[in-house]
């Protein structure tokens, strides 16, 4: 007689082989691409043309600090459009380039002040930037005055 242990009997037969393919695992939930994770874009806005809103405004390009001081002394306190331009840096961790152009505007004038062409920063521009009586308004200027 055979002394090896015998498997326990089962009421259901165990299939020896199957012609059915193995059950497929459910596919994982597709992940959103980085683009799909971005917030929705705002609806298109109307275009802005300064000459339509202030047809009598004059554009003045300033490259001399004395001339800039003279022109800026005619600006009156109130809301002014404000923006800064500088050469971008494309190397990660590199130091930002200095501001090259300061833009200030109201209903009467648009000043493009190229500070990189000046021997000294215009004192009147410094006064205007520091004076809370001039409300600076612009797009994405949160860190521009820091």
Short mmCIF file of N, CA, C and O in Angstrom, two decimals:
data_model
loop_
_atom_site.label_atom_id
_atom_site.label_comp_id
_atom_site.label_asym_id
_atom_site.label_seq_id
_atom_site.Cartn_x
_atom_site.Cartn_y
_atom_site.Cartn_z
N UNK A 1 0.84 -1.15 0.00
CA UNK A 1 0.00 0.00 0.00
C UNK A 1 0.89 1.23 0.00
O UNK A 1 1.95 1.25 0.59
N UNK A 2 0.40 2.31 -0.62
CA UNK A 2 1.17 3.56 -0.76
C UNK A 2 1.06 4.35 0.53
O UNK A 2 -0.03 4.63 1.01
N UNK A 3 2.20 4.79 1.11
CA UNK A 3 2.20 5.49 2.38
C UNK A 3 2.17 7.01 2.21
O UNK A 3 2.18 7.74 3.16
N UNK A 4 2.18 7.49 0.99
CA UNK A 4 2.15 8.96 0.78
C UNK A 4 0.79 9.53 1.13
O UNK A 4 -0.23 8.88 0.92
N UNK A 5 0.77 10.78 1.65
CA UNK A 5 -0.52 11.38 1.98
C UNK A 5 -1.31 11.63 0.71
O UNK A 5 -0.77 11.99 -0.32
N UNK A 6 -2.61 11.45 0.81
CA UNK A 6 -3.50 11.66 -0.31
C UNK A 6 -4.16 13.03 -0.18
O UNK A 6 -4.48 13.47 0.92
N UNK A 7 -4.38 13.73 -1.33
CA UNK A 7 -5.06 15.03 -1.25
C UNK A 7 -6.49 14.83 -0.79
O UNK A 7 -7.11 13.80 -1.03
N UNK A 8 -6.98 15.88 -0.09
CA UNK A 8 -8.36 15.82 0.39
C UNK A 8 -9.29 15.85 -0.80
O UNK A 8 -9.03 16.50 -1.79
N UNK A 9 -10.36 15.12 -0.68
CA UNK A 9 -11.29 15.08 -1.80
C UNK A 9 -12.13 16.35 -1.80
O UNK A 9 -12.41 16.93 -0.77
N UNK A 10 -12.49 16.77 -2.95
CA UNK A 10 -13.27 17.98 -3.13
C UNK A 10 -14.51 17.63 -3.91
O UNK A 10 -14.50 16.74 -4.75
N UNK A 11 -15.56 18.37 -3.63
CA UNK A 11 -16.79 18.08 -4.33
C UNK A 11 -16.79 18.67 -5.73
O UNK A 11 -17.56 18.27 -6.57
N UNK A 12 -15.93 19.65 -6.01
CA UNK A 12 -15.87 20.22 -7.35
C UNK A 12 -14.61 19.72 -8.03
O UNK A 12 -13.53 19.76 -7.47
N UNK A 13 -14.77 19.27 -9.25
CA UNK A 13 -13.59 18.77 -9.95
C UNK A 13 -12.66 19.92 -10.36
O UNK A 13 -13.11 21.01 -10.66
N UNK A 14 -11.39 19.70 -10.32
CA UNK A 14 -10.40 20.68 -10.72
C UNK A 14 -10.09 20.47 -12.19
O UNK A 14 -9.73 19.36 -12.58
N UNK A 15 -10.26 21.53 -13.01
CA UNK A 15 -9.99 21.33 -14.43
C UNK A 15 -8.50 21.12 -14.66
O UNK A 15 -7.66 21.76 -14.03
N UNK A 16 -8.21 20.25 -15.54
CA UNK A 16 -6.83 19.94 -15.86
C UNK A 16 -6.27 20.96 -16.83
O UNK A 16 -5.18 21.45 -16.68
N UNK A 17 -7.01 21.32 -17.86
CA UNK A 17 -6.57 22.32 -18.81
C UNK A 17 -7.79 23.09 -19.29
O UNK A 17 -8.91 22.59 -19.22
N UNK A 18 -7.55 24.30 -19.74
CA UNK A 18 -8.66 25.13 -20.18
C UNK A 18 -8.31 25.74 -21.53
O UNK A 18 -7.18 26.12 -21.77
N UNK A 19 -9.29 25.82 -22.39
CA UNK A 19 -9.07 26.46 -23.68
C UNK A 19 -9.45 27.93 -23.65
O UNK A 19 -9.24 28.66 -24.59
N UNK A 20 -10.01 28.42 -22.52
CA UNK A 20 -10.38 29.84 -22.38
C UNK A 20 -9.13 30.66 -22.07
O UNK A 20 -8.26 30.20 -21.33
N UNK A 21 -9.06 31.87 -22.60
CA UNK A 21 -7.91 32.74 -22.24
C UNK A 21 -8.05 33.17 -20.78
O UNK A 21 -9.14 33.23 -20.25
N UNK A 22 -6.94 33.48 -20.15
CA UNK A 22 -7.01 33.92 -18.75
C UNK A 22 -7.79 35.24 -18.68
O UNK A 22 -7.78 36.04 -19.60
N UNK A 23 -8.44 35.45 -17.56
CA UNK A 23 -9.21 36.69 -17.37
C UNK A 23 -8.26 37.88 -17.39
O UNK A 23 -7.19 37.85 -16.78
N UNK A 24 -8.64 38.94 -18.11
CA UNK A 24 -7.80 40.13 -18.20
C UNK A 24 -8.01 41.01 -16.98
O UNK A 24 -9.13 41.17 -16.51
N UNK A 25 -6.92 41.57 -16.50
CA UNK A 25 -7.01 42.52 -15.41
C UNK A 25 -7.66 43.80 -15.95
O UNK A 25 -7.41 44.18 -17.09
N UNK A 26 -8.49 44.45 -15.15
CA UNK A 26 -9.06 45.70 -15.65
C UNK A 26 -7.94 46.70 -15.91
O UNK A 26 -6.97 46.77 -15.17
N UNK A 27 -8.08 47.46 -17.00
CA UNK A 27 -7.03 48.42 -17.35
C UNK A 27 -7.02 49.55 -16.31
O UNK A 27 -8.06 49.93 -15.79
N UNK A 28 -5.82 50.06 -15.99
CA UNK A 28 -5.75 51.14 -15.00
C UNK A 28 -6.46 52.39 -15.53
O UNK A 28 -6.59 52.59 -16.72
N UNK A 29 -6.89 53.23 -14.60
CA UNK A 29 -7.56 54.48 -14.98
C UNK A 29 -6.52 55.35 -15.67
O UNK A 29 -5.43 55.56 -15.14
N UNK A 30 -6.84 55.86 -16.86
CA UNK A 30 -5.85 56.69 -17.55
C UNK A 30 -5.55 57.95 -16.74
O UNK A 30 -6.45 58.55 -16.16
N UNK A 31 -4.29 58.31 -16.70
CA UNK A 31 -3.87 59.51 -15.98
C UNK A 31 -3.98 60.72 -16.89
O UNK A 31 -3.73 60.63 -18.08
N UNK A 32 -4.35 61.86 -16.29
CA UNK A 32 -4.46 63.10 -17.06
C UNK A 32 -3.06 63.59 -17.43
O UNK A 32 -2.12 63.46 -16.66
N UNK A 33 -2.95 64.14 -18.62
CA UNK A 33 -1.66 64.71 -19.04
C UNK A 33 -1.44 66.01 -18.30
O UNK A 33 -2.37 66.60 -17.75
N UNK A 34 -0.20 66.51 -18.24
CA UNK A 34 0.06 67.79 -17.58
C UNK A 34 -0.80 68.92 -18.14
O UNK A 34 -1.23 69.80 -17.40
N UNK A 35 -1.07 68.91 -19.43
CA UNK A 35 -1.89 69.96 -20.04
C UNK A 35 -3.32 69.89 -19.51
O UNK A 35 -3.94 70.90 -19.21
N UNK A 36 -3.84 68.65 -19.36
CA UNK A 36 -5.20 68.49 -18.87
C UNK A 36 -5.36 68.90 -17.41
O UNK A 36 -6.46 69.18 -16.95
N UNK A 37 -4.26 68.94 -16.67
CA UNK A 37 -4.32 69.32 -15.26
C UNK A 37 -4.35 70.83 -15.05
O UNK A 37 -4.63 71.30 -13.96
N UNK A 38 -4.05 71.59 -16.08
CA UNK A 38 -4.05 73.05 -15.96
C UNK A 38 -5.47 73.56 -15.79
O UNK A 38 -6.42 72.96 -16.28
N UNK A 39 -5.63 74.70 -15.10
CA UNK A 39 -6.98 75.26 -14.99
C UNK A 39 -7.47 75.70 -16.37
O UNK A 39 -6.67 75.94 -17.28
N UNK A 40 -8.78 75.80 -16.54
CA UNK A 40 -9.29 76.19 -17.85
C UNK A 40 -8.83 77.59 -18.22
O UNK A 40 -8.64 78.45 -17.36
N UNK A 41 -8.63 77.80 -19.50
CA UNK A 41 -8.20 79.12 -19.98
C UNK A 41 -9.37 80.08 -19.90
O UNK A 41 -10.51 79.69 -20.11
N UNK A 42 -9.09 81.35 -19.63
CA UNK A 42 -10.19 82.32 -19.59
C UNK A 42 -10.76 82.54 -20.99
O UNK A 42 -10.08 82.30 -21.99
N UNK A 43 -11.99 82.98 -21.01
CA UNK A 43 -12.62 83.28 -22.29
C UNK A 43 -11.86 84.41 -22.97
O UNK A 43 -11.26 85.25 -22.30
N UNK A 44 -11.86 84.45 -24.28
CA UNK A 44 -11.16 85.54 -24.97
C UNK A 44 -11.70 86.90 -24.53
O UNK A 44 -12.88 87.04 -24.24
N UNK A 45 -10.80 87.85 -24.45
CA UNK A 45 -11.19 89.20 -24.06
C UNK A 45 -11.10 90.12 -25.27
O UNK A 45 -10.52 89.77 -26.29
N UNK A 46 -11.65 91.28 -25.11
CA UNK A 46 -11.60 92.27 -26.19
C UNK A 46 -10.18 92.77 -26.33
O UNK A 46 -9.46 92.91 -25.35
N UNK A 47 -9.80 93.06 -27.53
CA UNK A 47 -8.50 93.66 -27.76
C UNK A 47 -8.49 95.09 -27.26
O UNK A 47 -9.52 95.75 -27.18
N UNK A 48 -7.31 95.57 -26.87
CA UNK A 48 -7.18 96.93 -26.37
C UNK A 48 -6.24 97.70 -27.29
O UNK A 48 -5.14 97.25 -27.57
N UNK A 49 -6.71 98.84 -27.74
CA UNK A 49 -5.88 99.72 -28.56
C UNK A 49 -5.86 101.07 -27.84
O UNK A 49 -6.90 101.73 -27.72
N UNK A 50 -4.70 101.45 -27.32
CA UNK A 50 -4.62 102.65 -26.50
C UNK A 50 -5.09 103.89 -27.24
O UNK A 50 -5.70 104.78 -26.65
N UNK A 51 -4.84 103.95 -28.54
CA UNK A 51 -5.20 105.16 -29.30
C UNK A 51 -6.72 105.32 -29.44
O UNK A 51 -7.19 106.42 -29.68
N UNK A 52 -7.47 104.23 -29.25
CA UNK A 52 -8.93 104.34 -29.27
C UNK A 52 -9.45 104.89 -27.95
O UNK A 52 -10.43 105.63 -27.93
N UNK A 53 -8.81 104.53 -26.85
CA UNK A 53 -9.24 104.97 -25.53
C UNK A 53 -8.73 106.37 -25.20
O UNK A 53 -9.40 107.14 -24.51
N UNK A 54 -7.54 106.69 -25.63
CA UNK A 54 -6.94 108.00 -25.36
C UNK A 54 -6.33 108.52 -26.66
O UNK A 54 -5.11 108.53 -26.84
N UNK A 55 -7.20 108.99 -27.58
CA UNK A 55 -6.69 109.39 -28.90
C UNK A 55 -5.73 110.58 -28.86
O UNK A 55 -4.93 110.74 -29.78
N UNK A 56 -5.75 111.36 -27.79
CA UNK A 56 -4.86 112.52 -27.71
C UNK A 56 -3.59 112.25 -26.92
O UNK A 56 -2.75 113.15 -26.76
N UNK A 57 -3.44 111.05 -26.39
CA UNK A 57 -2.24 110.73 -25.63
C UNK A 57 -1.03 110.71 -26.54
O UNK A 57 -1.12 110.34 -27.71
N UNK A 58 0.09 111.11 -26.01
CA UNK A 58 1.32 111.11 -26.81
C UNK A 58 2.32 110.13 -26.19
O UNK A 58 2.42 109.99 -24.98
N UNK A 59 3.04 109.45 -27.05
CA UNK A 59 4.06 108.48 -26.63
C UNK A 59 5.41 109.19 -26.64
O UNK A 59 5.76 109.84 -27.62
N UNK A 60 6.12 109.07 -25.53
CA UNK A 60 7.44 109.71 -25.42
C UNK A 60 8.45 108.66 -25.00
O UNK A 60 8.28 107.98 -23.98
N UNK A 61 9.51 108.54 -25.80
CA UNK A 61 10.60 107.59 -25.54
C UNK A 61 11.75 108.37 -24.92
O UNK A 61 12.27 109.32 -25.51
N UNK A 62 12.14 107.98 -23.70
CA UNK A 62 13.14 108.73 -22.94
C UNK A 62 14.38 107.87 -22.70
O UNK A 62 14.28 106.75 -22.20
N UNK A 63 15.56 108.45 -23.03
CA UNK A 63 16.84 107.75 -22.85
C UNK A 63 17.83 108.57 -22.03
O UNK A 63 18.98 108.21 -21.90
N UNK A 64 17.38 109.68 -21.48
CA UNK A 64 18.24 110.60 -20.72
C UNK A 64 17.55 110.89 -19.39
O UNK A 64 16.37 111.23 -19.36
N UNK A 65 18.26 110.77 -18.27
CA UNK A 65 17.63 110.93 -16.95
C UNK A 65 17.13 112.36 -16.71
O UNK A 65 16.06 112.54 -16.11
N UNK A 66 17.85 113.38 -17.18
CA UNK A 66 17.38 114.77 -16.99
C UNK A 66 16.09 115.01 -17.76
O UNK A 66 15.14 115.62 -17.25
N UNK A 67 16.05 114.51 -18.97
CA UNK A 67 14.84 114.65 -19.79
C UNK A 67 13.68 113.86 -19.16
O UNK A 67 12.54 114.32 -19.12
N UNK A 68 13.98 112.67 -18.63
CA UNK A 68 12.95 111.87 -17.97
C UNK A 68 12.41 112.60 -16.74
O UNK A 68 11.19 112.66 -16.54
N UNK A 69 13.29 113.19 -15.93
CA UNK A 69 12.85 113.95 -14.75
C UNK A 69 11.94 115.10 -15.15
O UNK A 69 10.92 115.35 -14.50
N UNK A 70 12.29 115.79 -16.22
CA UNK A 70 11.49 116.93 -16.69
C UNK A 70 10.09 116.47 -17.11
O UNK A 70 9.09 117.05 -16.71
N UNK A 71 10.03 115.41 -17.91
CA UNK A 71 8.73 114.90 -18.37
C UNK A 71 7.90 114.32 -17.23
O UNK A 71 6.70 114.58 -17.13
N UNK A 72 8.53 113.54 -16.37
CA UNK A 72 7.80 112.90 -15.28
C UNK A 72 7.27 113.89 -14.26
O UNK A 72 6.27 113.61 -13.59
N UNK A 73 7.90 115.04 -14.15
CA UNK A 73 7.41 116.05 -13.19
C UNK A 73 6.06 116.63 -13.61
O UNK A 73 5.38 117.26 -12.81
N UNK A 74 5.64 116.40 -14.85
CA UNK A 74 4.34 116.89 -15.30
C UNK A 74 3.21 115.89 -15.01
O UNK A 74 2.04 116.25 -15.14
N UNK A 75 3.55 114.67 -14.59
CA UNK A 75 2.51 113.68 -14.27
C UNK A 75 1.83 114.04 -12.96
O UNK A 75 2.49 114.44 -12.00
N UNK A 76 0.52 113.88 -12.93
CA UNK A 76 -0.23 114.16 -11.71
C UNK A 76 -0.57 112.84 -11.03
O UNK A 76 -0.74 111.80 -11.70
N UNK A 77 -0.69 112.85 -9.70
CA UNK A 77 -1.03 111.61 -8.99
C UNK A 77 -2.37 111.04 -9.47
O UNK A 77 -3.23 111.77 -9.96
N UNK A 78 -2.50 109.76 -9.31
CA UNK A 78 -3.71 109.04 -9.74
C UNK A 78 -3.30 107.67 -10.22
O UNK A 78 -2.21 107.18 -9.93
N UNK A 79 -4.17 107.05 -10.98
CA UNK A 79 -3.89 105.71 -11.51
C UNK A 79 -3.00 105.82 -12.74
O UNK A 79 -3.27 106.60 -13.65
N UNK A 80 -1.92 105.06 -12.74
CA UNK A 80 -1.02 105.02 -13.91
C UNK A 80 -0.82 103.57 -14.33
O UNK A 80 -0.73 102.67 -13.49
N UNK A 81 -0.77 103.37 -15.63
CA UNK A 81 -0.41 102.07 -16.15
C UNK A 81 1.07 101.86 -15.92
O UNK A 81 1.87 102.80 -16.04
N UNK A 82 1.46 100.65 -15.55
CA UNK A 82 2.85 100.39 -15.17
C UNK A 82 3.28 99.04 -15.71
O UNK A 82 2.54 98.06 -15.64
N UNK A 83 4.49 99.00 -16.25
CA UNK A 83 5.07 97.73 -16.69
C UNK A 83 6.58 97.86 -16.74
O UNK A 83 7.12 98.97 -16.84
N UNK A 84 7.26 96.74 -16.65
CA UNK A 84 8.72 96.67 -16.74
C UNK A 84 9.09 95.66 -17.81
O UNK A 84 8.42 94.65 -17.98
N UNK A 85 10.18 95.92 -18.48
CA UNK A 85 10.71 94.98 -19.48
C UNK A 85 12.19 94.77 -19.19
O UNK A 85 12.89 95.69 -18.79
N UNK A 86 12.65 93.54 -19.42
CA UNK A 86 14.07 93.22 -19.29
C UNK A 86 14.36 92.01 -20.14
O UNK A 86 13.46 91.28 -20.55
N UNK A 87 15.63 91.82 -20.42
CA UNK A 87 16.06 90.67 -21.23
C UNK A 87 15.85 89.40 -20.41
O UNK A 87 16.29 89.32 -19.26
N UNK A 88 15.14 88.42 -20.97
CA UNK A 88 14.89 87.19 -20.21
C UNK A 88 16.15 86.37 -20.01
O UNK A 88 17.12 86.48 -20.77
N UNK A 89 16.12 85.52 -18.98
CA UNK A 89 17.20 84.58 -18.69
C UNK A 89 16.63 83.19 -18.90
O UNK A 89 15.57 82.86 -18.38
N UNK A 90 17.33 82.37 -19.68
CA UNK A 90 16.83 81.04 -19.99
C UNK A 90 17.55 79.93 -19.23
O UNK A 90 17.17 78.78 -19.35
N UNK A 91 18.56 80.27 -18.46
CA UNK A 91 19.30 79.26 -17.70
C UNK A 91 18.70 79.14 -16.31
O UNK A 91 18.56 80.14 -15.60
N UNK A 92 18.34 77.94 -15.92
CA UNK A 92 17.74 77.70 -14.62
C UNK A 92 18.69 78.13 -13.51
O UNK A 92 19.86 77.78 -13.52
N UNK A 93 18.17 78.90 -12.57
CA UNK A 93 18.97 79.35 -11.43
C UNK A 93 19.85 80.55 -11.71
O UNK A 93 20.52 81.04 -10.80
N UNK A 94 19.88 81.03 -12.94
CA UNK A 94 20.72 82.18 -13.27
C UNK A 94 20.10 83.46 -12.73
O UNK A 94 18.88 83.56 -12.56
N UNK A 95 20.92 84.44 -12.47
CA UNK A 95 20.46 85.73 -11.96
C UNK A 95 19.69 86.47 -13.04
O UNK A 95 20.07 86.44 -14.22
N UNK A 96 18.58 87.13 -12.62
CA UNK A 96 17.77 87.92 -13.57
C UNK A 96 18.58 89.11 -14.09
O UNK A 96 19.40 89.67 -13.37
N UNK A 97 18.31 89.49 -15.31
CA UNK A 97 18.91 90.69 -15.87
C UNK A 97 18.23 91.91 -15.29
O UNK A 97 17.09 91.85 -14.85
N UNK A 98 18.92 93.06 -15.29
CA UNK A 98 18.31 94.27 -14.75
C UNK A 98 17.17 94.78 -15.64
O UNK A 98 17.11 94.45 -16.83
N UNK A 99 16.31 95.57 -15.05
CA UNK A 99 15.21 96.18 -15.80
C UNK A 99 15.81 97.06 -16.89
O UNK A 99 16.74 97.83 -16.64
N UNK A 100 15.29 96.95 -18.08
CA UNK A 100 15.79 97.73 -19.21
C UNK A 100 14.86 98.90 -19.53
O UNK A 100 15.32 99.98 -19.89
N UNK A 101 13.54 98.69 -19.39
CA UNK A 101 12.57 99.69 -19.81
C UNK A 101 11.45 99.77 -18.78
O UNK A 101 10.91 98.74 -18.36
N UNK A 102 11.11 100.99 -18.37
CA UNK A 102 9.98 101.23 -17.47
C UNK A 102 8.92 101.92 -18.30
O UNK A 102 9.21 102.87 -19.03
N UNK A 103 7.69 101.42 -18.20
CA UNK A 103 6.58 102.03 -18.92
C UNK A 103 5.59 102.60 -17.91
O UNK A 103 5.13 101.89 -17.02
N UNK A 104 5.29 103.87 -18.05
CA UNK A 104 4.30 104.55 -17.23
C UNK A 104 3.34 105.26 -18.17
O UNK A 104 3.77 105.87 -19.16
N UNK A 105 2.04 105.21 -17.85
CA UNK A 105 1.06 105.84 -18.74
C UNK A 105 -0.15 106.33 -17.94
O UNK A 105 -0.51 105.74 -16.92
N UNK A 106 -0.75 107.40 -18.42
CA UNK A 106 -2.05 107.85 -17.94
C UNK A 106 -2.87 108.25 -19.17
O UNK A 106 -2.49 107.90 -20.29
N UNK A 107 -3.94 108.99 -18.98
CA UNK A 107 -4.77 109.35 -20.13
C UNK A 107 -4.07 110.28 -21.11
O UNK A 107 -4.44 110.35 -22.28
N UNK A 108 -3.06 111.00 -20.64
CA UNK A 108 -2.41 112.03 -21.47
C UNK A 108 -1.10 111.59 -22.11
O UNK A 108 -0.76 112.05 -23.19
N UNK A 109 -0.34 110.76 -21.38
CA UNK A 109 1.01 110.42 -21.85
C UNK A 109 1.31 108.94 -21.67
O UNK A 109 0.74 108.28 -20.80
N UNK A 110 2.20 108.46 -22.50
CA UNK A 110 2.77 107.11 -22.36
C UNK A 110 4.28 107.31 -22.40
O UNK A 110 4.83 107.76 -23.41
N UNK A 111 4.92 107.03 -21.27
CA UNK A 111 6.37 107.19 -21.20
C UNK A 111 7.04 105.82 -21.29
O UNK A 111 6.73 104.91 -20.53
N UNK A 112 7.96 105.70 -22.23
CA UNK A 112 8.82 104.53 -22.37
C UNK A 112 10.20 105.00 -21.93
O UNK A 112 10.87 105.76 -22.65
N UNK A 113 10.61 104.58 -20.75
CA UNK A 113 11.83 105.09 -20.12
C UNK A 113 12.89 104.00 -20.16
O UNK A 113 12.84 103.03 -19.39
N UNK A 114 13.87 104.14 -21.05
CA UNK A 114 14.92 103.13 -21.18
C UNK A 114 16.02 103.42 -20.18
O UNK A 114 16.98 104.14 -20.45
N UNK A 115 15.89 102.84 -18.99
CA UNK A 115 16.83 103.12 -17.91
C UNK A 115 18.22 102.55 -18.17
O UNK A 115 19.20 103.05 -17.62
N UNK A 116 18.33 101.53 -19.01
CA UNK A 116 19.66 100.98 -19.30
C UNK A 116 20.50 101.93 -20.15
O UNK A 116 21.72 101.78 -20.22
N UNK A 117 19.87 102.91 -20.77
CA UNK A 117 20.62 103.87 -21.58
C UNK A 117 21.04 105.09 -20.76
O UNK A 117 21.73 105.97 -21.28
N UNK A 118 20.64 105.15 -19.50
CA UNK A 118 20.89 106.32 -18.66
C UNK A 118 22.09 106.11 -17.74
O UNK A 118 22.35 104.99 -17.30
N UNK A 119 22.77 107.21 -17.45
CA UNK A 119 23.91 107.15 -16.55
C UNK A 119 23.45 107.04 -15.10
O UNK A 119 24.18 106.51 -14.26
N UNK A 120 22.26 107.56 -14.78
CA UNK A 120 21.70 107.45 -13.44
C UNK A 120 20.19 107.24 -13.53
O UNK A 120 19.57 107.63 -14.52
N UNK A 121 19.64 106.62 -12.50
CA UNK A 121 18.21 106.37 -12.47
C UNK A 121 17.48 107.69 -12.22
O UNK A 121 17.87 108.44 -11.32
N UNK A 122 16.45 108.02 -12.98
CA UNK A 122 15.76 109.30 -12.81
C UNK A 122 15.14 109.44 -11.41
O UNK A 122 14.36 108.59 -10.98
N UNK A 123 15.49 110.50 -10.71
CA UNK A 123 14.99 110.70 -9.35
C UNK A 123 13.46 110.85 -9.32
O UNK A 123 12.81 110.37 -8.39
N UNK A 124 12.90 111.49 -10.32
CA UNK A 124 11.45 111.67 -10.37
C UNK A 124 10.75 110.32 -10.58
O UNK A 124 9.67 110.09 -10.02
N UNK A 125 11.34 109.44 -11.33
CA UNK A 125 10.78 108.10 -11.52
C UNK A 125 10.78 107.35 -10.20
O UNK A 125 9.80 106.71 -9.83
N UNK A 126 11.87 107.46 -9.45
CA UNK A 126 11.95 106.83 -8.12
C UNK A 126 10.85 107.38 -7.22
O UNK A 126 10.16 106.63 -6.53
N UNK A 127 10.65 108.70 -7.24
CA UNK A 127 9.59 109.32 -6.43
C UNK A 127 8.22 108.76 -6.79
O UNK A 127 7.41 108.43 -5.91
N UNK A 128 7.93 108.69 -8.07
CA UNK A 128 6.62 108.21 -8.52
C UNK A 128 6.42 106.74 -8.12
O UNK A 128 5.34 106.37 -7.64
N UNK A 129 7.44 105.93 -8.28
CA UNK A 129 7.32 104.52 -7.93
C UNK A 129 7.11 104.31 -6.44
O UNK A 129 6.42 103.37 -6.02
N UNK A 130 7.68 105.18 -5.62
CA UNK A 130 7.55 105.06 -4.17
C UNK A 130 6.31 105.75 -3.61
O UNK A 130 5.92 105.48 -2.48
N UNK A 131 5.69 106.63 -4.38
CA UNK A 131 4.57 107.44 -3.89
C UNK A 131 3.24 106.68 -4.01
O UNK A 131 2.81 106.34 -5.11
N UNK A 132 2.55 106.43 -2.86
CA UNK A 132 1.27 105.72 -2.93
C UNK A 132 0.16 106.55 -3.57
O UNK A 132 -0.90 106.01 -3.89
N UNK A 133 0.37 107.85 -3.80
CA UNK A 133 -0.62 108.67 -4.48
C UNK A 133 -0.73 108.29 -5.96
O UNK A 133 -1.72 108.62 -6.61
N UNK A 134 0.30 107.61 -6.46
CA UNK A 134 0.26 107.08 -7.83
C UNK A 134 -0.09 105.59 -7.71
O UNK A 134 0.74 104.79 -7.25
N UNK A 135 -1.30 105.23 -8.10
CA UNK A 135 -1.71 103.83 -8.05
C UNK A 135 -1.21 103.16 -9.33
O UNK A 135 -1.60 103.55 -10.43
N UNK A 136 -0.34 102.19 -9.15
CA UNK A 136 0.24 101.49 -10.31
C UNK A 136 -0.65 100.32 -10.69
O UNK A 136 -0.94 99.47 -9.86
N UNK A 137 -1.07 100.29 -11.94
CA UNK A 137 -1.94 99.21 -12.43
C UNK A 137 -1.28 98.55 -13.62
O UNK A 137 -0.72 99.23 -14.48
N UNK A 138 -1.33 97.24 -13.64
CA UNK A 138 -0.75 96.50 -14.76
C UNK A 138 -1.13 95.04 -14.67
O UNK A 138 -1.84 94.62 -13.75
N UNK A 139 -0.66 94.25 -15.59
CA UNK A 139 -0.93 92.82 -15.62
C UNK A 139 0.31 92.08 -15.18
O UNK A 139 1.40 92.29 -15.72
N UNK A 140 0.18 91.24 -14.15
CA UNK A 140 1.30 90.43 -13.68
C UNK A 140 2.43 91.25 -13.08
O UNK A 140 3.59 90.91 -13.24
N UNK A 141 2.11 92.33 -12.37
CA UNK A 141 3.16 93.21 -11.82
C UNK A 141 3.38 92.98 -10.33
O UNK A 141 4.06 93.75 -9.66
N UNK A 142 2.84 91.87 -9.79
CA UNK A 142 2.89 91.64 -8.35
C UNK A 142 4.29 91.79 -7.75
O UNK A 142 4.46 92.39 -6.72
N UNK A 143 5.27 91.26 -8.41
CA UNK A 143 6.62 91.31 -7.85
C UNK A 143 7.51 92.34 -8.50
O UNK A 143 8.69 92.43 -8.20
N UNK A 144 6.97 93.18 -9.35
CA UNK A 144 7.79 94.10 -10.12
C UNK A 144 8.44 95.19 -9.28
O UNK A 144 9.50 95.69 -9.63
N UNK A 145 7.84 95.58 -8.18
CA UNK A 145 8.40 96.66 -7.39
C UNK A 145 9.18 96.18 -6.18
O UNK A 145 9.66 96.98 -5.41
N UNK A 146 9.27 94.87 -6.00
CA UNK A 146 9.99 94.35 -4.83
C UNK A 146 11.47 94.43 -5.01
O UNK A 146 12.03 94.38 -6.02
#
